[in-house]
Structures are given as C-alpha cells and as structure tokens.
PDB file of C-alpha atoms and ligand atoms in Angstrom:
ATOM      1  CA  MET A  30       0.079  -0.130  -0.040  1.00  0.00           C
ATOM      2  CA  PRO A  31       1.642   3.321  -1.010  1.00  0.00           C
ATOM      3  CA  ASP A  32       1.924   6.002   1.546  1.00  0.00           C
ATOM      4  CA  ILE A  33      -0.572   8.571   2.273  1.00  0.00           C
ATOM      5  CA  VAL A  34       0.000  11.896   1.475  1.00  0.00           C
ATOM      6  CA  PHE A  35      -3.130  13.801   2.177  1.00  0.00           C
ATOM      7  CA  ARG A  36      -5.824  12.818   4.303  1.00  0.00           C
ATOM      8  CA  THR A  37      -9.028  15.117   5.332  1.00  0.00           C
ATOM      9  CA  GLU A  38     -11.314  14.445   7.889  1.00  0.00           C
ATOM     10  CA  ASP A  39     -15.003  16.144   7.776  1.00  0.00           C
ATOM     11  CA  ILE A  40     -13.874  19.151   6.097  1.00  0.00           C
ATOM     12  CA  THR A  41     -16.408  21.752   5.275  1.00  0.00           C
ATOM     13  CA  LYS A  42     -16.024  25.293   3.661  1.00  0.00           C
ATOM     14  CA  VAL A  43     -18.740  27.921   4.013  1.00  0.00           C
ATOM     15  CA  TYR A  44     -18.464  31.125   2.188  1.00  0.00           C
ATOM     16  CA  ASP A  45     -20.192  33.675   3.946  1.00  0.00           C
ATOM     17  CA  THR A  46     -21.217  36.343   1.541  1.00  0.00           C
ATOM     18  CA  GLY A  47     -23.361  38.503   3.619  1.00  0.00           C
ATOM     19  CA  ASP A  48     -26.972  37.495   2.855  1.00  0.00           C
ATOM     20  CA  VAL A  49     -26.223  33.868   1.753  1.00  0.00           C
ATOM     21  CA  LYS A  50     -23.831  31.168   2.989  1.00  0.00           C
ATOM     22  CA  VAL A  51     -22.533  28.937   0.283  1.00  0.00           C
ATOM     23  CA  HIS A  52     -21.537  25.547   1.421  1.00  0.00           C
ATOM     24  CA  ALA A  53     -18.847  24.645  -0.913  1.00  0.00           C
ATOM     25  CA  LEU A  54     -17.506  21.597   0.946  1.00  0.00           C
ATOM     26  CA  ASP A  55     -19.804  19.402   2.979  1.00  0.00           C
ATOM     27  CA  GLY A  56     -17.950  16.863   4.813  1.00  0.00           C
ATOM     28  CA  VAL A  57     -14.942  15.623   2.715  1.00  0.00           C
ATOM     29  CA  ASP A  58     -12.975  12.453   3.738  1.00  0.00           C
ATOM     30  CA  LEU A  59     -10.590  11.735   1.455  1.00  0.00           C
ATOM     31  CA  GLN A  60      -6.971   9.973   1.394  1.00  0.00           C
ATOM     32  CA  LEU A  61      -4.390  10.664  -1.451  1.00  0.00           C
ATOM     33  CA  TYR A  62      -1.761   8.273  -2.154  1.00  0.00           C
ATOM     34  CA  SER A  63       2.128   8.815  -2.747  1.00  0.00           C
ATOM     35  CA  GLY A  64       3.012   8.691  -6.493  1.00  0.00           C
ATOM     36  CA  GLU A  65      -0.573   8.448  -7.575  1.00  0.00           C
ATOM     37  CA  LEU A  66      -2.250  10.676 -10.293  1.00  0.00           C
ATOM     38  CA  THR A  67      -6.005  11.295  -9.245  1.00  0.00           C
ATOM     39  CA  VAL A  68      -8.456  12.649 -11.380  1.00  0.00           C
ATOM     40  CA  LEU A  69     -11.235  14.786  -9.586  1.00  0.00           C
ATOM     41  CA  LEU A  70     -14.237  14.831 -11.681  1.00  0.00           C
ATOM     42  CA  GLY A  71     -17.507  16.707 -11.097  1.00  0.00           C
ATOM     43  CA  PRO A  72     -19.779  19.215 -12.356  1.00  0.00           C
ATOM     44  CA  SER A  73     -19.102  23.154 -12.030  1.00  0.00           C
ATOM     45  CA  GLY A  74     -19.811  24.317  -8.541  1.00  0.00           C
ATOM     46  CA  SER A  75     -19.316  20.931  -6.696  1.00  0.00           C
ATOM     47  CA  GLY A  76     -16.406  22.223  -4.820  1.00  0.00           C
ATOM     48  CA  LYS A  77     -13.550  20.815  -6.734  1.00  0.00           C
ATOM     49  CA  SER A  78     -11.379  24.060  -6.733  1.00  0.00           C
ATOM     50  CA  THR A  79     -12.351  24.934  -3.122  1.00  0.00           C
ATOM     51  CA  LEU A  80     -10.791  21.423  -2.030  1.00  0.00           C
ATOM     52  CA  LEU A  81      -7.674  21.716  -4.229  1.00  0.00           C
ATOM     53  CA  ASN A  82      -6.891  25.163  -2.688  1.00  0.00           C
ATOM     54  CA  ILE A  83      -7.382  23.702   0.806  1.00  0.00           C
ATOM     55  CA  LEU A  84      -4.994  20.961  -0.067  1.00  0.00           C
ATOM     56  CA  GLY A  85      -2.427  23.439  -1.676  1.00  0.00           C
ATOM     57  CA  GLY A  86      -2.638  25.671   1.167  1.00  0.00           C
ATOM     58  CA  LEU A  87      -4.170  28.605  -0.797  1.00  0.00           C
ATOM     59  CA  ASP A  88      -7.245  28.679   1.477  1.00  0.00           C
ATOM     60  CA  HIS A  89      -8.408  27.541   4.915  1.00  0.00           C
ATOM     61  CA  ALA A  90     -11.391  25.008   5.434  1.00  0.00           C
ATOM     62  CA  THR A  91     -14.162  26.330   7.738  1.00  0.00           C
ATOM     63  CA  ASP A  92     -14.046  23.054   9.800  1.00  0.00           C
ATOM     64  CA  GLY A  93     -12.410  19.587   9.674  1.00  0.00           C
ATOM     65  CA  HIS A  94      -8.783  18.462   9.554  1.00  0.00           C
ATOM     66  CA  VAL A  95      -6.246  18.126   6.692  1.00  0.00           C
ATOM     67  CA  TRP A  96      -3.033  16.392   6.984  1.00  0.00           C
ATOM     68  CA  PHE A  97      -0.066  16.550   4.473  1.00  0.00           C
ATOM     69  CA  ARG A  98       1.964  13.594   5.663  1.00  0.00           C
ATOM     70  CA  GLN A  99       2.304  14.082   9.500  1.00  0.00           C
ATOM     71  CA  THR A 100       1.528  17.755   9.594  1.00  0.00           C
ATOM     72  CA  GLU A 101      -1.681  19.182  10.019  1.00  0.00           C
ATOM     73  CA  LEU A 102      -2.443  21.996   7.365  1.00  0.00           C
ATOM     74  CA  THR A 103      -5.494  22.981   9.345  1.00  0.00           C
ATOM     75  CA  ASP A 104      -3.463  24.166  12.249  1.00  0.00           C
ATOM     76  CA  MET A 105      -1.084  26.374  10.278  1.00  0.00           C
ATOM     77  CA  THR A 106      -0.881  30.178  10.244  1.00  0.00           C
ATOM     78  CA  ASN A 107      -0.832  31.893   6.982  1.00  0.00           C
ATOM     79  CA  ARG A 108       2.903  32.350   7.175  1.00  0.00           C
ATOM     80  CA  GLU A 109       3.298  28.689   7.671  1.00  0.00           C
ATOM     81  CA  LEU A 110       1.362  27.935   4.856  1.00  0.00           C
ATOM     82  CA  THR A 111       3.263  30.136   2.594  1.00  0.00           C
ATOM     83  CA  LYS A 112       6.229  28.068   3.614  1.00  0.00           C
ATOM     84  CA  TYR A 113       4.367  24.694   2.946  1.00  0.00           C
ATOM     85  CA  ARG A 114       3.251  25.923  -0.363  1.00  0.00           C
ATOM     86  CA  ARG A 115       6.837  26.927  -1.416  1.00  0.00           C
ATOM     87  CA  ASP A 116       8.546  23.898  -0.075  1.00  0.00           C
ATOM     88  CA  HIS A 117       6.117  21.343  -1.295  1.00  0.00           C
ATOM     89  CA  VAL A 118       3.565  22.371  -3.974  1.00  0.00           C
ATOM     90  CA  GLY A 119       3.227  23.051  -7.444  1.00  0.00           C
ATOM     91  CA  PHE A 120       0.302  24.387  -9.056  1.00  0.00           C
ATOM     92  CA  VAL A 121      -1.039  24.430 -12.449  1.00  0.00           C
ATOM     93  CA  PHE A 122      -4.261  26.586 -13.377  1.00  0.00           C
ATOM     94  CA  GLN A 123      -6.292  26.799 -16.253  1.00  0.00           C
ATOM     95  CA  PHE A 124      -4.816  30.218 -17.316  1.00  0.00           C
ATOM     96  CA  TYR A 125      -1.111  30.033 -17.262  1.00  0.00           C
ATOM     97  CA  ASN A 126      -0.515  33.011 -15.223  1.00  0.00           C
ATOM     98  CA  LEU A 127       3.026  33.832 -16.805  1.00  0.00           C
ATOM     99  CA  VAL A 128       4.536  37.160 -16.571  1.00  0.00           C
ATOM    100  CA  PRO A 129       4.141  38.390 -20.192  1.00  0.00           C
ATOM    101  CA  SER A 130       7.639  40.605 -19.874  1.00  0.00           C
ATOM    102  CA  LEU A 131       9.838  37.613 -18.932  1.00  0.00           C
ATOM    103  CA  THR A 132      10.955  34.628 -21.233  1.00  0.00           C
ATOM    104  CA  ALA A 133       9.962  31.051 -20.803  1.00  0.00           C
ATOM    105  CA  ARG A 134      13.545  30.491 -18.844  1.00  0.00           C
ATOM    106  CA  GLU A 135      12.781  33.711 -16.655  1.00  0.00           C
ATOM    107  CA  ASN A 136       9.335  32.586 -15.657  1.00  0.00           C
ATOM    108  CA  VAL A 137      10.806  29.276 -14.350  1.00  0.00           C
ATOM    109  CA  GLN A 138      13.548  31.043 -12.655  1.00  0.00           C
ATOM    110  CA  LEU A 139      11.184  33.156 -10.701  1.00  0.00           C
ATOM    111  CA  VAL A 140      10.611  29.680  -8.992  1.00  0.00           C
ATOM    112  CA  THR A 141      14.134  28.177  -9.046  1.00  0.00           C
ATOM    113  CA  ASP A 142      15.702  31.547  -7.550  1.00  0.00           C
ATOM    114  CA  VAL A 143      13.847  30.715  -4.268  1.00  0.00           C
ATOM    115  CA  ALA A 144      13.642  26.946  -4.378  1.00  0.00           C
ATOM    116  CA  HIS A 145      15.694  24.439  -2.095  1.00  0.00           C
ATOM    117  CA  ASP A 146      16.883  22.029  -4.351  1.00  0.00           C
ATOM    118  CA  PRO A 147      15.391  22.821  -7.785  1.00  0.00           C
ATOM    119  CA  MET A 148      16.393  21.737 -10.917  1.00  0.00           C
ATOM    120  CA  SER A 149      17.290  24.242 -13.784  1.00  0.00           C
ATOM    121  CA  ALA A 150      14.986  26.291 -15.744  1.00  0.00           C
ATOM    122  CA  ALA A 151      16.541  24.709 -18.858  1.00  0.00           C
ATOM    123  CA  GLU A 152      15.940  21.194 -17.190  1.00  0.00           C
ATOM    124  CA  ALA A 153      12.351  21.918 -16.355  1.00  0.00           C
ATOM    125  CA  LEU A 154      11.753  23.224 -19.574  1.00  0.00           C
ATOM    126  CA  GLY A 155      13.293  20.430 -21.617  1.00  0.00           C
ATOM    127  CA  LEU A 156      10.795  18.122 -19.372  1.00  0.00           C
ATOM    128  CA  VAL A 157       7.947  19.694 -20.965  1.00  0.00           C
ATOM    129  CA  GLY A 158       9.575  19.787 -24.303  1.00  0.00           C
ATOM    130  CA  LEU A 159      10.216  23.264 -24.919  1.00  0.00           C
ATOM    131  CA  ASP A 160      14.142  23.132 -24.866  1.00  0.00           C
ATOM    132  CA  HIS A 161      13.850  25.229 -28.347  1.00  0.00           C
ATOM    133  CA  ARG A 162      11.481  27.983 -26.893  1.00  0.00           C
ATOM    134  CA  MET A 163      13.461  28.909 -23.588  1.00  0.00           C
ATOM    135  CA  ASP A 164      14.111  32.398 -24.600  1.00  0.00           C
ATOM    136  CA  HIS A 165      10.602  33.201 -26.155  1.00  0.00           C
ATOM    137  CA  PHE A 166       8.122  35.409 -24.592  1.00  0.00           C
ATOM    138  CA  PRO A 167       4.565  34.169 -23.535  1.00  0.00           C
ATOM    139  CA  SER A 168       3.185  36.034 -26.501  1.00  0.00           C
ATOM    140  CA  GLU A 169       5.134  34.155 -28.936  1.00  0.00           C
ATOM    141  CA  MET A 170       3.703  30.739 -27.863  1.00  0.00           C
ATOM    142  CA  SER A 171       0.577  28.988 -28.447  1.00  0.00           C
ATOM    143  CA  GLY A 172      -1.619  28.302 -25.400  1.00  0.00           C
ATOM    144  CA  GLY A 173      -0.474  24.765 -25.094  1.00  0.00           C
ATOM    145  CA  GLU A 174       2.956  25.890 -25.123  1.00  0.00           C
ATOM    146  CA  GLN A 175       2.378  28.409 -22.397  1.00  0.00           C
ATOM    147  CA  GLN A 176       0.602  25.785 -20.124  1.00  0.00           C
ATOM    148  CA  ARG A 177       3.805  23.552 -20.673  1.00  0.00           C
ATOM    149  CA  VAL A 178       5.814  26.624 -19.282  1.00  0.00           C
ATOM    150  CA  ALA A 179       3.510  26.756 -16.462  1.00  0.00           C
ATOM    151  CA  ILE A 180       4.000  23.041 -15.917  1.00  0.00           C
ATOM    152  CA  ALA A 181       7.988  23.689 -15.915  1.00  0.00           C
ATOM    153  CA  ARG A 182       7.595  26.136 -13.558  1.00  0.00           C
ATOM    154  CA  ALA A 183       5.462  24.067 -11.223  1.00  0.00           C
ATOM    155  CA  ILE A 184       7.855  21.130 -11.387  1.00  0.00           C
ATOM    156  CA  ALA A 185      11.098  22.747 -11.248  1.00  0.00           C
ATOM    157  CA  LYS A 186      11.364  22.970  -7.420  1.00  0.00           C
ATOM    158  CA  ARG A 187      10.864  19.250  -7.434  1.00  0.00           C
ATOM    159  CA  PRO A 188       7.617  19.301  -5.724  1.00  0.00           C
ATOM    160  CA  ASP A 189       6.136  16.488  -3.646  1.00  0.00           C
ATOM    161  CA  ILE A 190       2.733  17.244  -5.015  1.00  0.00           C
ATOM    162  CA  LEU A 191       1.466  18.751  -8.213  1.00  0.00           C
ATOM    163  CA  LEU A 192      -2.159  20.277  -7.847  1.00  0.00           C
ATOM    164  CA  CYS A 193      -3.588  21.267 -11.697  1.00  0.00           C
ATOM    165  CA  ASP A 194      -7.010  22.918 -11.807  1.00  0.00           C
ATOM    166  CA  GLU A 195      -8.524  22.297 -15.128  1.00  0.00           C
ATOM    167  CA  PRO A 196      -5.236  22.369 -16.952  1.00  0.00           C
ATOM    168  CA  THR A 197      -6.677  21.732 -20.334  1.00  0.00           C
ATOM    169  CA  GLY A 198      -9.828  23.786 -19.964  1.00  0.00           C
ATOM    170  CA  ALA A 199      -8.554  26.630 -22.158  1.00  0.00           C
ATOM    171  CA  LEU A 200      -7.122  24.418 -24.881  1.00  0.00           C
ATOM    172  CA  ASP A 201      -8.149  22.710 -27.844  1.00  0.00           C
ATOM    173  CA  SER A 202      -8.401  18.906 -27.551  1.00  0.00           C
ATOM    174  CA  SER A 203      -5.008  17.842 -29.366  1.00  0.00           C
ATOM    175  CA  THR A 204      -3.096  20.528 -27.377  1.00  0.00           C
ATOM    176  CA  GLY A 205      -4.876  19.322 -24.419  1.00  0.00           C
ATOM    177  CA  ILE A 206      -3.827  15.880 -25.026  1.00  0.00           C
ATOM    178  CA  GLN A 207      -0.034  17.183 -25.123  1.00  0.00           C
ATOM    179  CA  VAL A 208      -0.419  18.753 -21.902  1.00  0.00           C
ATOM    180  CA  LEU A 209      -1.871  15.897 -20.385  1.00  0.00           C
ATOM    181  CA  GLU A 210       0.912  13.607 -21.797  1.00  0.00           C
ATOM    182  CA  VAL A 211       3.451  15.797 -20.091  1.00  0.00           C
ATOM    183  CA  LEU A 212       1.588  15.660 -16.744  1.00  0.00           C
ATOM    184  CA  GLN A 213       1.508  11.934 -16.985  1.00  0.00           C
ATOM    185  CA  SER A 214       5.038  11.687 -18.028  1.00  0.00           C
ATOM    186  CA  ILE A 215       6.065  13.711 -14.900  1.00  0.00           C
ATOM    187  CA  ASN A 216       3.963  11.519 -12.696  1.00  0.00           C
ATOM    188  CA  ASP A 217       5.888   8.460 -14.135  1.00  0.00           C
ATOM    189  CA  ARG A 218       9.303   9.861 -14.154  1.00  0.00           C
ATOM    190  CA  PHE A 219       9.291  11.494 -10.612  1.00  0.00           C
ATOM    191  CA  GLY A 220       6.522   9.804  -8.877  1.00  0.00           C
ATOM    192  CA  THR A 221       5.170  13.160  -8.020  1.00  0.00           C
ATOM    193  CA  THR A 222       1.777  12.826  -6.265  1.00  0.00           C
ATOM    194  CA  THR A 223      -0.546  14.589  -8.878  1.00  0.00           C
ATOM    195  CA  VAL A 224      -4.262  16.001  -8.678  1.00  0.00           C
ATOM    196  CA  VAL A 225      -6.137  16.863 -11.858  1.00  0.00           C
ATOM    197  CA  ILE A 226      -9.148  18.723 -11.584  1.00  0.00           C
ATOM    198  CA  THR A 227     -11.395  18.259 -14.714  1.00  0.00           C
ATOM    199  CA  HIS A 228     -14.911  18.274 -15.884  1.00  0.00           C
ATOM    200  CA  ASN A 229     -13.802  16.012 -19.051  1.00  0.00           C
ATOM    201  CA  ALA A 230     -14.703  12.542 -17.826  1.00  0.00           C
ATOM    202  CA  GLU A 231     -12.672  10.949 -20.545  1.00  0.00           C
ATOM    203  CA  ILE A 232      -9.586  12.177 -18.605  1.00  0.00           C
ATOM    204  CA  ARG A 233     -10.591   9.548 -15.830  1.00  0.00           C
ATOM    205  CA  ARG A 234      -8.867   7.055 -17.967  1.00  0.00           C
ATOM    206  CA  MET A 235      -5.321   8.433 -17.432  1.00  0.00           C
ATOM    207  CA  ALA A 236      -5.692   8.156 -13.725  1.00  0.00           C
ATOM    208  CA  HIS A 237      -4.617   5.697 -11.208  1.00  0.00           C
ATOM    209  CA  ARG A 238      -7.594   6.932  -9.021  1.00  0.00           C
ATOM    210  CA  VAL A 239     -10.690   8.928 -10.024  1.00  0.00           C
ATOM    211  CA  ILE A 240     -12.760  11.017  -7.333  1.00  0.00           C
ATOM    212  CA  TYR A 241     -16.361  11.979  -8.206  1.00  0.00           C
ATOM    213  CA  PHE A 242     -17.553  15.089  -6.524  1.00  0.00           C
ATOM    214  CA  ARG A 243     -20.956  16.529  -6.161  1.00  0.00           C
ATOM    215  CA  ASP A 244     -22.608  19.299  -4.085  1.00  0.00           C
ATOM    216  CA  GLY A 245     -19.441  19.347  -2.049  1.00  0.00           C
ATOM    217  CA  LYS A 246     -19.124  15.746  -1.228  1.00  0.00           C
ATOM    218  CA  ILE A 247     -17.284  12.843  -2.577  1.00  0.00           C
ATOM    219  CA  SER A 248     -20.041  10.729  -4.388  1.00  0.00           C
ATOM    220  CA  GLU A 249     -17.630   7.871  -5.522  1.00  0.00           C
ATOM    221  CA  THR A 250     -14.104   6.932  -5.755  1.00  0.00           C
ATOM    222  CA  GLN A 251     -12.375   4.218  -8.567  1.00  0.00           C
ATOM    223  CA  VAL A 252      -9.177   2.697  -8.994  1.00  0.00           C
ATOM    224  CA  ASN A 253      -7.941   2.071 -12.422  1.00  0.00           C
ATOM    225  CA  ASP A 254      -5.993  -1.218 -12.781  1.00  0.00           C
ATOM    226  CA  HIS A 255      -5.125   0.045 -16.298  1.00  0.00           C
ATOM    227  CA  ARG A 256      -4.611   3.515 -17.011  1.00  0.00           C
ATOM    228  CA  LEU A 257      -4.148   4.828 -20.587  1.00  0.00           C
ATOM    229  CA  ALA A 258      -1.594   7.331 -21.852  1.00  0.00           C
ATOM    230  CA  PRO A 259      -3.830  10.411 -23.014  1.00  0.00           C
ATOM    231  CA  SER A 260      -2.923   9.576 -26.640  1.00  0.00           C
ATOM    232  CA  GLU A 261      -4.787   6.341 -26.228  1.00  0.00           C
ATOM    233  CA  ILE A 262      -7.845   7.705 -24.899  1.00  0.00           C
ATOM    234  CA  LYS A 263     -10.956   7.604 -27.359  1.00  0.00           C
ATOM    235  CA  TRP A 264     -11.905  11.350 -27.036  1.00  0.00           C
TER     236      TRP A 264
HETATM  237  N1  LIG B  20     -14.712  33.117  -2.936  1.00  0.00           N
HETATM  238  C1  LIG B  20     -15.963  32.476  -2.776  1.00  0.00           C
HETATM  239  N2  LIG B  20     -17.009  33.170  -2.484  1.00  0.00           N
HETATM  240  C2  LIG B  20     -18.345  32.913  -2.252  1.00  0.00           C
HETATM  241  N3  LIG B  20     -18.541  31.587  -2.842  1.00  0.00           N
HETATM  242  C3  LIG B  20     -17.595  30.879  -3.392  1.00  0.00           C
HETATM  243  C4  LIG B  20     -16.151  31.327  -3.594  1.00  0.00           C
HETATM  244  N4  LIG B  20     -15.556  30.222  -4.162  1.00  0.00           N
HETATM  245  C5  LIG B  20     -16.380  29.514  -4.685  1.00  0.00           C
HETATM  246  N5  LIG B  20     -17.645  29.758  -4.367  1.00  0.00           N
HETATM  247  C6  LIG B  20     -18.835  28.964  -4.366  1.00  0.00           C
HETATM  248  O1  LIG B  20     -18.410  27.716  -3.931  1.00  0.00           O
HETATM  249  C7  LIG B  20     -18.994  26.544  -4.676  1.00  0.00           C
HETATM  250  C8  LIG B  20     -18.040  25.675  -5.296  1.00  0.00           C
HETATM  251  O2  LIG B  20     -17.133  26.356  -5.938  1.00  0.00           O
HETATM  252  P1  LIG B  20     -15.826  25.534  -6.542  1.00  0.00           P
HETATM  253  O3  LIG B  20     -14.873  25.067  -5.540  1.00  0.00           O
HETATM  254  O4  LIG B  20     -15.013  26.897  -7.452  1.00  0.00           O
HETATM  255  O5  LIG B  20     -16.433  24.449  -7.777  1.00  0.00           O
HETATM  256  P2  LIG B  20     -15.910  23.849  -8.891  1.00  0.00           P
HETATM  257  O6  LIG B  20     -14.326  24.106  -8.845  1.00  0.00           O
HETATM  258  O7  LIG B  20     -16.285  22.307  -8.692  1.00  0.00           O
HETATM  259  O8  LIG B  20     -16.525  24.388 -10.056  1.00  0.00           O
HETATM  260  C9  LIG B  20     -19.880  27.309  -5.647  1.00  0.00           C
HETATM  261  O9  LIG B  20     -21.181  27.342  -5.455  1.00  0.00           O
HETATM  262  C10 LIG B  20     -19.170  28.709  -5.794  1.00  0.00           C
HETATM  263  O10 LIG B  20     -19.854  29.606  -6.559  1.00  0.00           O
HETATM  264 MG1  LIG B  21     -13.152  24.968 -10.314  1.00  0.00          MG
END
C-alpha cells in the first residue's frame, strides 16, 4: 500500500457572502496516495477548486482536518502555509499566469531562484519539450506551449505534490492531450503525487484513482487497474 500523502477528515467550507452562505464543501473525507495521479471529476460548482485550494494551502477549511503526511495543515498560520506551499506544492491553473514581460526561462527562474533544491530552468523546460523555446516570451507561444511553461515552473522545484485545476480547460483537444501527456510523464518519471481537476470525464482513464464530486461531497471513488496514456484515450 503506498504512503498516504493527504488525509482529510470531515472538511467543510462555507463562504459567507453576507446574505447567503454557500456550502462549498460539505464533509469531505479523502485519502491521496504517494505517487498516484488522481483525477477529480464533477460538475461546475461542486467544490473541486475549493478542495484543491485547501490541499494546496491557498485557503483554509471552515471546519475539519487536513493532514499533509504527518503535518496538520488546518493548524497552520498563513505564514506557515506560505512556507508549506513554497517547499512542497506545484500549482497549474487553467490560465497559465505567466509574467508576459519575462521569457519562458525567466518565468521558471522566478521559482528556481527561491527553491531549496530546484532543477535548472533549462532542465524543467526540457522535460515539457520546450528546449527550443526557452528564450521566447509568452506572447510568442501557443496556449499549449504557455501551459507547458507553467508546468515547467510548477515542477522545477521538485514539488512533492502537483495540483492542477482544469489544466486543459482553455486548450483545444489535441493541445490538451499534449499537456496531459506531459503531466502523466512527470508523474511516471518523478512519482510526483498529482491531482488533476477536470469536468472532461474521459480524462479519468489516465488516472490511477478517480474521485467523483457532487454538491461539496465525494460521491464515488474508483481505482484504475489499467490506466491509459492520453493519446490512447478515445476522446
Ligand atoms: N470566494 C468565494 N466566495 C463565495 N462563494 C464561492 C467562492 N469560491 C467558490 N464559491 C462557491 O462555492 C461553490 C464551489 O465552488 P468551486 O470550488 O469553485 O467549484 P468547482 O471548482 O467544482 O467548479 C460554488 O457554489 C461557488 O460559487
Ligand atoms: Mg473550479
């Protein structure tokens, strides 16, 4: 049995926006395992991003407990969460959040300059197949290439966990498949525990584990015996 990387116990998240309270998470009990690629599936508004942000230390749960290995995140101050994110977490979002005035290499160096044991920006960009585009600016790259720069930036610090929120949401399908291939290859090569949020149900076939989300709760979990490469999936 692989090690447990994340464990949550009855976490809730309530957004209090004055008149209405939104129950974004309504009692989530979850375990994520070392080296696994987990796909989190569910309709829009079901709480997927809220959960990912709590696991990644970008947000606090309202109630309940979250452990990263032996450390309880729900006890941490904002300052401790910042350190946790810096040391352990790589994020990939739907929109790439690159700095437009910096080249691909410089965007990745923003992270490698402050990380403990990073790979070089060149190595990270090589892993996502962008050796030849290192000195290009985001405006000179396609959406898929920009997302691969964002992935290089996320993996350059050798994170323990890679959290991806709709990483192909803004891409056409063939470009999206390339980005998913990169994520799967990083997971295979480094054993980086990876979570991919999506509402494209076919993506589940590339995962070790699939978690279905509905109304702020987990409705079902599946384990894949035979996961596919993204290029093998019938989209
Ligand atoms: N900052 C916020 N303030 C108020 N409500 C929010 C906020 N963020 C998310 N929500 C609400 O919480 C619910 C879950 O949102 P989210 O986690 O983004 O869902 P998903 O990622 O599955 O689409 C939704 O009803 C959403 O409108
Ligand atoms: Mg979302």
